[in-house]
Coordinates of C-alpha atoms in Angstrom, one line a residue:
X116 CA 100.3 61.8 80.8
X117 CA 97.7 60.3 83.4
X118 CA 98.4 60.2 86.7
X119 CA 97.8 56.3 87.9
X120 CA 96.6 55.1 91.7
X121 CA 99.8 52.6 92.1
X122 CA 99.5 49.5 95.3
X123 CA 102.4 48.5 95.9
X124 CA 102.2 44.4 97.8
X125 CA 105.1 43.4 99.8
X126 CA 104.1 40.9 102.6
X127 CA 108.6 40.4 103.7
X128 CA 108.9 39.1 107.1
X129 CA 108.5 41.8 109.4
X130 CA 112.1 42.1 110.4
X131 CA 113.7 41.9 107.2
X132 CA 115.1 44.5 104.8
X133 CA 116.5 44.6 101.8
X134 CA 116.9 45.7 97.8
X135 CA 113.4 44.7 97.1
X136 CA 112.2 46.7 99.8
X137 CA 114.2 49.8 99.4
X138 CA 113.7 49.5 95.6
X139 CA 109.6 49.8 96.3
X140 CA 110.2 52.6 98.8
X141 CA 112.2 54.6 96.2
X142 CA 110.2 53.7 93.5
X143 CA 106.5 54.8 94.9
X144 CA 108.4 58.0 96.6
X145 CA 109.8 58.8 92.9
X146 CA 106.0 58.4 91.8
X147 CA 104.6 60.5 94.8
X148 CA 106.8 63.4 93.5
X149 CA 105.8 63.3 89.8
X150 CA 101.9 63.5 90.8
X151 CA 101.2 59.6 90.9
X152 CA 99.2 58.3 94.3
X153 CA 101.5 55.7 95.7
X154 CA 100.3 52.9 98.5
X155 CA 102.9 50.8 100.0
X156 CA 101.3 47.9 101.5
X157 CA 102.9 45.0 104.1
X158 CA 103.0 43.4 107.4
X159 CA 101.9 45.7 110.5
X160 CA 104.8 47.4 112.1
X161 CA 107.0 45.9 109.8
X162 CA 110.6 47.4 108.8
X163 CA 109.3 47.5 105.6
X164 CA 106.1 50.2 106.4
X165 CA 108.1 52.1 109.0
X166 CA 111.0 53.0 106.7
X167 CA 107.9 53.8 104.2
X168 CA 106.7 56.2 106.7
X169 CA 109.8 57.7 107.5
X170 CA 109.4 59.0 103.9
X171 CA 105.8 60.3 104.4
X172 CA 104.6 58.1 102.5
X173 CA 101.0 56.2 102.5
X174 CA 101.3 53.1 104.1
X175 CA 98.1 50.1 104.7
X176 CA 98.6 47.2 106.7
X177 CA 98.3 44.3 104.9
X178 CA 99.2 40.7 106.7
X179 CA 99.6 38.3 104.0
X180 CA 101.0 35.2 105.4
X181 CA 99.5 32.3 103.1
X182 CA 98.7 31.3 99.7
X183 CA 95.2 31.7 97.9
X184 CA 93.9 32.7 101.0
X185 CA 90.0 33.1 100.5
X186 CA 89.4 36.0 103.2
X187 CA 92.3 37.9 102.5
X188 CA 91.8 38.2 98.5
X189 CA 88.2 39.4 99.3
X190 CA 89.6 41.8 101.9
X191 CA 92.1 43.2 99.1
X192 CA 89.8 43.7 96.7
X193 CA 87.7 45.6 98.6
X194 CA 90.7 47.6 99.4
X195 CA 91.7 47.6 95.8
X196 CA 88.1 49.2 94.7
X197 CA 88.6 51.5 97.3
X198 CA 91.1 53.5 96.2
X199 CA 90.5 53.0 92.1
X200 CA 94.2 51.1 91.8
X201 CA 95.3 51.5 88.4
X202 CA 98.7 49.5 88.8
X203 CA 99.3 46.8 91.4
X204 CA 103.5 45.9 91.8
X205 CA 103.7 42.7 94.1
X206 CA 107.1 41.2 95.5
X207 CA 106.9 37.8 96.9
X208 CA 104.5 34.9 95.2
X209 CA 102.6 34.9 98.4
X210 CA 102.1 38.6 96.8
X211 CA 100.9 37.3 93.4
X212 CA 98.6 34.6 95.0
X213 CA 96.9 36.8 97.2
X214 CA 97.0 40.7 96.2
X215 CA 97.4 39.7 92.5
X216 CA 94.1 37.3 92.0
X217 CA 92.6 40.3 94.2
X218 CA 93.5 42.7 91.8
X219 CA 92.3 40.4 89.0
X220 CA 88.9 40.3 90.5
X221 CA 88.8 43.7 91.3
X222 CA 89.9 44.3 87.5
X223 CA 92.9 46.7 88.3
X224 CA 94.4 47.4 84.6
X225 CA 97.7 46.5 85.9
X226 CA 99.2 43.7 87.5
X227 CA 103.0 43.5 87.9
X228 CA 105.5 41.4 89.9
X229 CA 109.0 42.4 90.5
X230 CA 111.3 40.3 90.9
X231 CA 115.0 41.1 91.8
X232 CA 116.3 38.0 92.2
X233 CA 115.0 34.8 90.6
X234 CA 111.8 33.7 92.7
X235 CA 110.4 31.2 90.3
X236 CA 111.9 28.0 88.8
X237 CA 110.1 25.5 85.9
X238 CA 107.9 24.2 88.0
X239 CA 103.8 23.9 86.8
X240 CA 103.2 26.0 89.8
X241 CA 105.0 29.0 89.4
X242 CA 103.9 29.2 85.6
X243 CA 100.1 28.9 87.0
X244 CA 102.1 32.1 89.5
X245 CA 102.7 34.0 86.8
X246 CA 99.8 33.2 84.3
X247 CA 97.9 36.4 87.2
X248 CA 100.3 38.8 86.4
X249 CA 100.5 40.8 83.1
X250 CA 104.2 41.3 83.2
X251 CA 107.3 40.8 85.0
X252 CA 109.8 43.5 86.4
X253 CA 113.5 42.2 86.6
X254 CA 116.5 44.4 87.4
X255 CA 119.3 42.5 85.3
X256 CA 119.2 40.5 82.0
X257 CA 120.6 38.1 83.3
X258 CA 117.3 37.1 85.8
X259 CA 115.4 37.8 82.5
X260 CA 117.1 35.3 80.4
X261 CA 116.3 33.0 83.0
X262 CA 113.0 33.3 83.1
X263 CA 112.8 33.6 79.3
X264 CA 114.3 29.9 79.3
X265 CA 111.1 28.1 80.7
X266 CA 109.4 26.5 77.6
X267 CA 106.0 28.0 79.0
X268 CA 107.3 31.6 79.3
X269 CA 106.0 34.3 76.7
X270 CA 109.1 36.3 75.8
X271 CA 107.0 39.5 76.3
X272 CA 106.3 39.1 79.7
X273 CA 109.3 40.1 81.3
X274 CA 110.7 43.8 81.0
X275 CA 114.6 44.7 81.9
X276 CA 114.0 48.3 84.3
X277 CA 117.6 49.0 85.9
X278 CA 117.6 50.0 89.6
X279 CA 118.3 53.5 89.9
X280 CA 120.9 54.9 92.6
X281 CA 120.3 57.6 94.9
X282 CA 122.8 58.7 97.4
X283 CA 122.5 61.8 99.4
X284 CA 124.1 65.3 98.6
X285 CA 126.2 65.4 101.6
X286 CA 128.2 62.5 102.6
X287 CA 129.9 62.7 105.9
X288 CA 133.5 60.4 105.9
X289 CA 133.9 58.6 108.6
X290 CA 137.3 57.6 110.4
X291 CA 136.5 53.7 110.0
X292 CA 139.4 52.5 111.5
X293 CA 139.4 54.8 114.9
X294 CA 135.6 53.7 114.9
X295 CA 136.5 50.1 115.0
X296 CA 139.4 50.1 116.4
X297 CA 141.6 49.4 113.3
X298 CA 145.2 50.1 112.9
X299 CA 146.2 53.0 111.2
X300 CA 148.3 51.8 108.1
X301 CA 145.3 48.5 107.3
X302 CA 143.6 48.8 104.3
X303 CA 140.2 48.2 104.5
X304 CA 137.8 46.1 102.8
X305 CA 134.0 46.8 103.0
X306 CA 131.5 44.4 102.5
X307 CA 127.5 44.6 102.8
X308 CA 124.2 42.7 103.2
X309 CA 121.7 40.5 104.9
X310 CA 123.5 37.7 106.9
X311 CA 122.1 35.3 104.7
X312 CA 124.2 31.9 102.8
X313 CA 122.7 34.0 99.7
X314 CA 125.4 36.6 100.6
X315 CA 128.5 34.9 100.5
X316 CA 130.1 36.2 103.1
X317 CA 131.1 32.6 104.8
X318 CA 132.9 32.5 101.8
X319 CA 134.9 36.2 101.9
X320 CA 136.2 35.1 105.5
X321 CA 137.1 31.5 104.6
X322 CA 139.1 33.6 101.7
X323 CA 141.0 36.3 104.6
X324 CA 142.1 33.3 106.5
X325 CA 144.1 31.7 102.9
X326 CA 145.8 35.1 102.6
X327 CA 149.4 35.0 103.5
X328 CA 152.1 37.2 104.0
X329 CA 150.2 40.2 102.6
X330 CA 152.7 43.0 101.6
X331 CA 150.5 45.2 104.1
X332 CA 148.1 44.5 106.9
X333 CA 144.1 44.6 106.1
X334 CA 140.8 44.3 107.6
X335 CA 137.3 43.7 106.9
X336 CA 133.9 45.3 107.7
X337 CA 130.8 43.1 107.2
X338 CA 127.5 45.6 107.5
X339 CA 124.6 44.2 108.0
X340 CA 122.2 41.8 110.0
X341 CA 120.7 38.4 109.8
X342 CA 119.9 35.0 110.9
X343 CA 123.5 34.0 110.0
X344 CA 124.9 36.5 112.8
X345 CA 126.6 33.4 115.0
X346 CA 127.3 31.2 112.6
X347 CA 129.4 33.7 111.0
X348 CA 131.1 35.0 114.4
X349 CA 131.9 31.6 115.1
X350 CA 133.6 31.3 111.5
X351 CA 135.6 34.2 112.3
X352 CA 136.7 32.8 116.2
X353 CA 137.4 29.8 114.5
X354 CA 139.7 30.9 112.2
X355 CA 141.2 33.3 114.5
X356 CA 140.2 36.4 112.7
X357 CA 138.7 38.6 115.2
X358 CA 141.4 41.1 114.6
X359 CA 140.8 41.0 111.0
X360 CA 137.2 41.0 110.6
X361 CA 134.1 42.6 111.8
X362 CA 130.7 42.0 111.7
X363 CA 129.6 45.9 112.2
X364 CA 125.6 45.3 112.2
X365 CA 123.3 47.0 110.1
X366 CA 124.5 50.6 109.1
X367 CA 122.0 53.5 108.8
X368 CA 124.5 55.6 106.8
X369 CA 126.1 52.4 104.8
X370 CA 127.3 55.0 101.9
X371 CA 129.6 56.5 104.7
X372 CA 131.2 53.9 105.5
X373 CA 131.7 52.5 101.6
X374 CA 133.1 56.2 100.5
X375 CA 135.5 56.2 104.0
X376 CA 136.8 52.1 102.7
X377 CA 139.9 51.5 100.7
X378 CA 137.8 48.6 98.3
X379 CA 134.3 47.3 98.2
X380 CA 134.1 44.0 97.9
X381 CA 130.7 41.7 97.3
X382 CA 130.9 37.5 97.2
X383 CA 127.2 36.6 96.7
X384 CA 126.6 33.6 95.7
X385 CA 123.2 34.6 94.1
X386 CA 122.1 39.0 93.3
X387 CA 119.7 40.7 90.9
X388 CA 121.3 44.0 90.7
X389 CA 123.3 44.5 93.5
X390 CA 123.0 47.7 95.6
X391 CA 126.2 47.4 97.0
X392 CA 128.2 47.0 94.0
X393 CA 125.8 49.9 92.3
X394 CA 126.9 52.7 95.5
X395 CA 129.9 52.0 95.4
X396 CA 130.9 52.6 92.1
X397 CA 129.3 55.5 92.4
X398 CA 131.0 56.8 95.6
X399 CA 134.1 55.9 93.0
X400 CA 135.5 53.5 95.0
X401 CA 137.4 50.1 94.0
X402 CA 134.4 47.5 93.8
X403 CA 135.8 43.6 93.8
X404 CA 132.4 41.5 92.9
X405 CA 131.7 38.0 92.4
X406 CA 130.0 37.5 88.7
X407 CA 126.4 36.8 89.5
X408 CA 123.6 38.0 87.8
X409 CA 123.5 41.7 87.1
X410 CA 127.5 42.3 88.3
X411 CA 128.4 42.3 84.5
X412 CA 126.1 44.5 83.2
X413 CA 127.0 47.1 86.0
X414 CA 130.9 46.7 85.6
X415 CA 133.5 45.9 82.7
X416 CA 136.4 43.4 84.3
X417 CA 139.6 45.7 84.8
X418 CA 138.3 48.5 83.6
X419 CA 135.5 49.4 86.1
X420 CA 136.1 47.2 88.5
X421 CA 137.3 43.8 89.1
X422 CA 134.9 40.0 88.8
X423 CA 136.0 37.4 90.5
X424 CA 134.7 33.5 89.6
X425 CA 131.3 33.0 92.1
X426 CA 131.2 30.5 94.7
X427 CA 134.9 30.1 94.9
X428 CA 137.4 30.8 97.8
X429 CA 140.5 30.8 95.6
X430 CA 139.1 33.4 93.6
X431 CA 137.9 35.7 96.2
X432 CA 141.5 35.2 97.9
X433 CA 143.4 36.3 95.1
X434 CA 141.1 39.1 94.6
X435 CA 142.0 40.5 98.4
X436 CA 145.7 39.6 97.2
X437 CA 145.1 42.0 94.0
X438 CA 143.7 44.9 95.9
X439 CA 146.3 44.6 98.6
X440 CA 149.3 44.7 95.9
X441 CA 148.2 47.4 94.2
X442 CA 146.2 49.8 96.1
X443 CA 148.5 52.1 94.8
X444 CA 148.0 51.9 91.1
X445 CA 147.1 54.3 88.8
X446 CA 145.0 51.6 87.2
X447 CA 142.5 51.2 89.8
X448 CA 142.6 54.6 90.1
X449 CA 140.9 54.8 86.1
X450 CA 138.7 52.2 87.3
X451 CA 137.0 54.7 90.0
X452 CA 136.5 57.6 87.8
X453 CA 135.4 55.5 84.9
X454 CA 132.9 53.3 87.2
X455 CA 131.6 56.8 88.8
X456 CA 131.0 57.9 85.2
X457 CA 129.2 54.9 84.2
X458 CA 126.6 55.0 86.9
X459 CA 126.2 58.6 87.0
X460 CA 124.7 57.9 83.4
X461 CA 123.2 54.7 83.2
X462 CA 121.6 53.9 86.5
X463 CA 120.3 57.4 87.9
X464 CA 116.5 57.2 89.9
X465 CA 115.3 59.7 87.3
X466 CA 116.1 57.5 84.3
X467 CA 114.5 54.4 86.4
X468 CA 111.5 56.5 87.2
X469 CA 111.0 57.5 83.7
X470 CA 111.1 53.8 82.4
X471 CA 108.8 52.8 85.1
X472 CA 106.2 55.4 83.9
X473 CA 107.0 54.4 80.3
X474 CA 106.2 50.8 81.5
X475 CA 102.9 51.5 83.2
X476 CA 101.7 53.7 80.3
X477 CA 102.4 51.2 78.0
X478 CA 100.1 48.2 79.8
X479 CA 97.7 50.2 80.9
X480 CA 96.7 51.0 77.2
X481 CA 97.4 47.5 76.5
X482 CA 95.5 45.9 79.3
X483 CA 92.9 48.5 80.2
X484 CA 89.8 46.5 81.8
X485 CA 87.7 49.1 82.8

C-alpha cells in the first residue's frame, strides 16, 4: 500500500482549540505511525501547532488570514511542490480558498476538506468553495445529509469517516468534589467545551436554576474556555448558583474528571460528532445529550444513554431531574456497560485510521494528476 506525503491546513485562531483540531492531530499522528509523512500546518505559535509538537510531530507555519489571497496561494504552492504532497486535508474555507486552489495549481492528487460541523450553507459561494475540493470528510450522517440536500451537491462528494476515540491506558480518578469544594453526598454533573453559544451551556444553567426540590443535592462542572467566560459567570451570579455550578477552565486531563463524575451531560445547540459524548461513554459513564447531529448515531435513547429535545430548557431540566431520581438504577447501570461496549467497537482510532487510508487510496487512484 503506498505511503502518501499528507498536508494537513488549519488556519483556527491562534487561541482556539477544539474537535477539529484534536481530530487533525490524532489523525496525521495515526498516519506518522503507519509509515505516512504527515505536515500539520497553521498559525505561528498557535495552540493548534504547539499541541502538534507536543506529539513530535512536523509542524510549518502557515498564516492564512484571508480569502483567495494572491501571495499566499503562490507561497503554498511552492511549499506544496516542496515536499511532493500527495493528500491535502483543509479545515476552515479560508483553508479551501487559499491551501486548496494552491494545491490545485500545484496539482497535489488529493484535495480534501473536513468538516465536523456544517461550515457551508446553499449559498453560490460555498458551492464555488467546494467545486476546489475533490471530496468532503464529515464525522456524522447527519452533517452529510445536509450537505447532500443542496440541489448543486454531487452525492459522491461527501464521505461519512467516524471520529475515532483514544483515551489513555492509565486513568487517574480524581476526588472532584474535595477539588472543588463540593459536598460530599452531591451528585455531580459534568459538562465540556468551548465557551461558545454553539455549546449550549447558557442553556444547562438556566435548566439547574428550574430544578426544585431535588430528592438529593447536585452540582455541576463546566470544563472548558472561551469568549463566553463572563457572560456565563454572570448567568450563574444571577441566578444565584455559585454553589451549584462551576466554570472549572480548560482541563488537561478532561477524561479524569468525566470517569471521577456521577453523569455526563452535553446541551449543544449545534455538534458534528461530539468528543464529549464519544469519551464518556466510553469511560462507561451515564451520558445525558441533547439530539444534534451525530448524538444519535453514537447513542440509542434509554438504552445507551439518554437524548433530550435540543435547544430547550424544559427538556434539559427534566433530564437533571431523571439522573437525580435514579442514579441508583440498575437501568442506567445497563446503559454504561452497553454504551462502553458500543464504542469500544465502532468508534476505535484504529478503525478511523484504516478508513481514512481506505479513503485516500481510493482518490488518489481516482484523481491521480501526476
Amino acid at each position: 500500500m503506498k505511503k502518501f506525503n499528507i498536508f494537513f491546513s488549519n488556519s483556527i485562531s491562534s487561541h482556539k482549540w477544539g474537535g477539529g483540531e484534536k481530530w487533525m492531530v490524532t489523525a496525521a499522528n495515526g498516519l506518522k505511525k503507519r509509515g505516512h509523512n504527515t505536515i500539520l500546518s497553521g498559525k505561528a505559535s498557535s495552540e493548534f501547532l504547539l499541541r502538534a509538537q507536543n506529539e513530535n510531530l512536523d509542524t510549518l507555519p502557515l498564516n492564512i488570514y484571508a480569502d483567495y489571497n494572491p501571495l499566499k496561494i503562490w507561497y503554498t504552492k511552492k511549499i506544496l511542490q516542496k515536499h511532493a504532497i500527495d493528500v491535502i486535508v483543509l479545515n476552515l474555507n479560508k483553508d479551501i480558498r487559499v491551501a486548496g486552489i494552491a494545491a490545485r495549481l500545484a496539482k497535489v492528487p488529493v484535495i480534501i476538506a473536513r468538516n465536523g460541523i456544517q461550515l457551508f450553507s446553499n449559498k453560490w459561494k460555498y458551492k464555488k468553495t467546494i467545486s476546489i475540493v475533490d471530496g468532503i470528510i464529515t464525522n456524522s450522517k447527519s452533517i452529510q445529509n445536509a450537505y447532500n440536500e443542496f440541489p448543486w451537491m454531487n452525492k459522491k462528494k461527501t464521505t461519512v469517516i467516524y471520529n475515532g476515540l483514544k483515551l489513555r491506558k492509565t486513568i487517574v480518578m480524581y476526588d472532584i468534589r474535595k477539588k472543588w469544594d463540593i459536598k460530599k453526598d452531591s451528585l455531580v454533573f459534568v459538562a465540556a467545551g468551548r465557551l461558545t453559544h454553539q455549546k449550549g451551556f447558557d442553556l444547562l444553567i438556566e435548566a439547574a436554576s428550574k430544578v426544585k426540590n431535588p430528592s438529593k443535592p447536585f452540582s455541576i462542572l463546566i470544563a472548558g474556555a472561551g469568549k463566553d467566560y463572563d457572560q456565563l459567570s454572570n448567568q450563574i451570579i444571577k441566578n444565584k448558583l455559585t454553589n451549584k455550578i462551576k466554570l472549572i477552565g480548560f482541563q488537561e486531563n478532561l477524561d479524569s474528571i468525566l470517569k471521577s463524575a456521577d453523569f455526563v451531560i452535553m446541551p449543544s445547540r449545534q455538534e458534528g460528532m461530539p468528543n464529549v459524548v464519544m469519551e464518556g461513554m466510553a469511560l462507561g459513564r451515564p451520558v445525558f445529550a441533547a439530539n444534534v447531529n451525530g448524538v444519535p448515531e453514537l447513542m440509542d435513547h434509554m438504552k445507551t444513554g439518554y437524548i433530550f429535545e435540543p435547544l430547550n430548557v424544559d427538556a434539559i431540566t427534566q433530564a437533571i431531574e431523571f439522573a437525580i431520581e435514579n442514579h441508583k438504577s440498575e437501568k442506567i447501570s445497563n446503559w454504561c456497560v452497553s454504551a462502553k461496549q458500543h464504542i469500544a467497537k465502532n468508534f476505535t482510532i484504529e478503525k478511523m485510521l484504516d478508513n481514512l487510508e481506505d479513503y485516500f487510496h481510493y482518490q488518489y487512484t481516482l484523481n491521480n494528476r501526476k
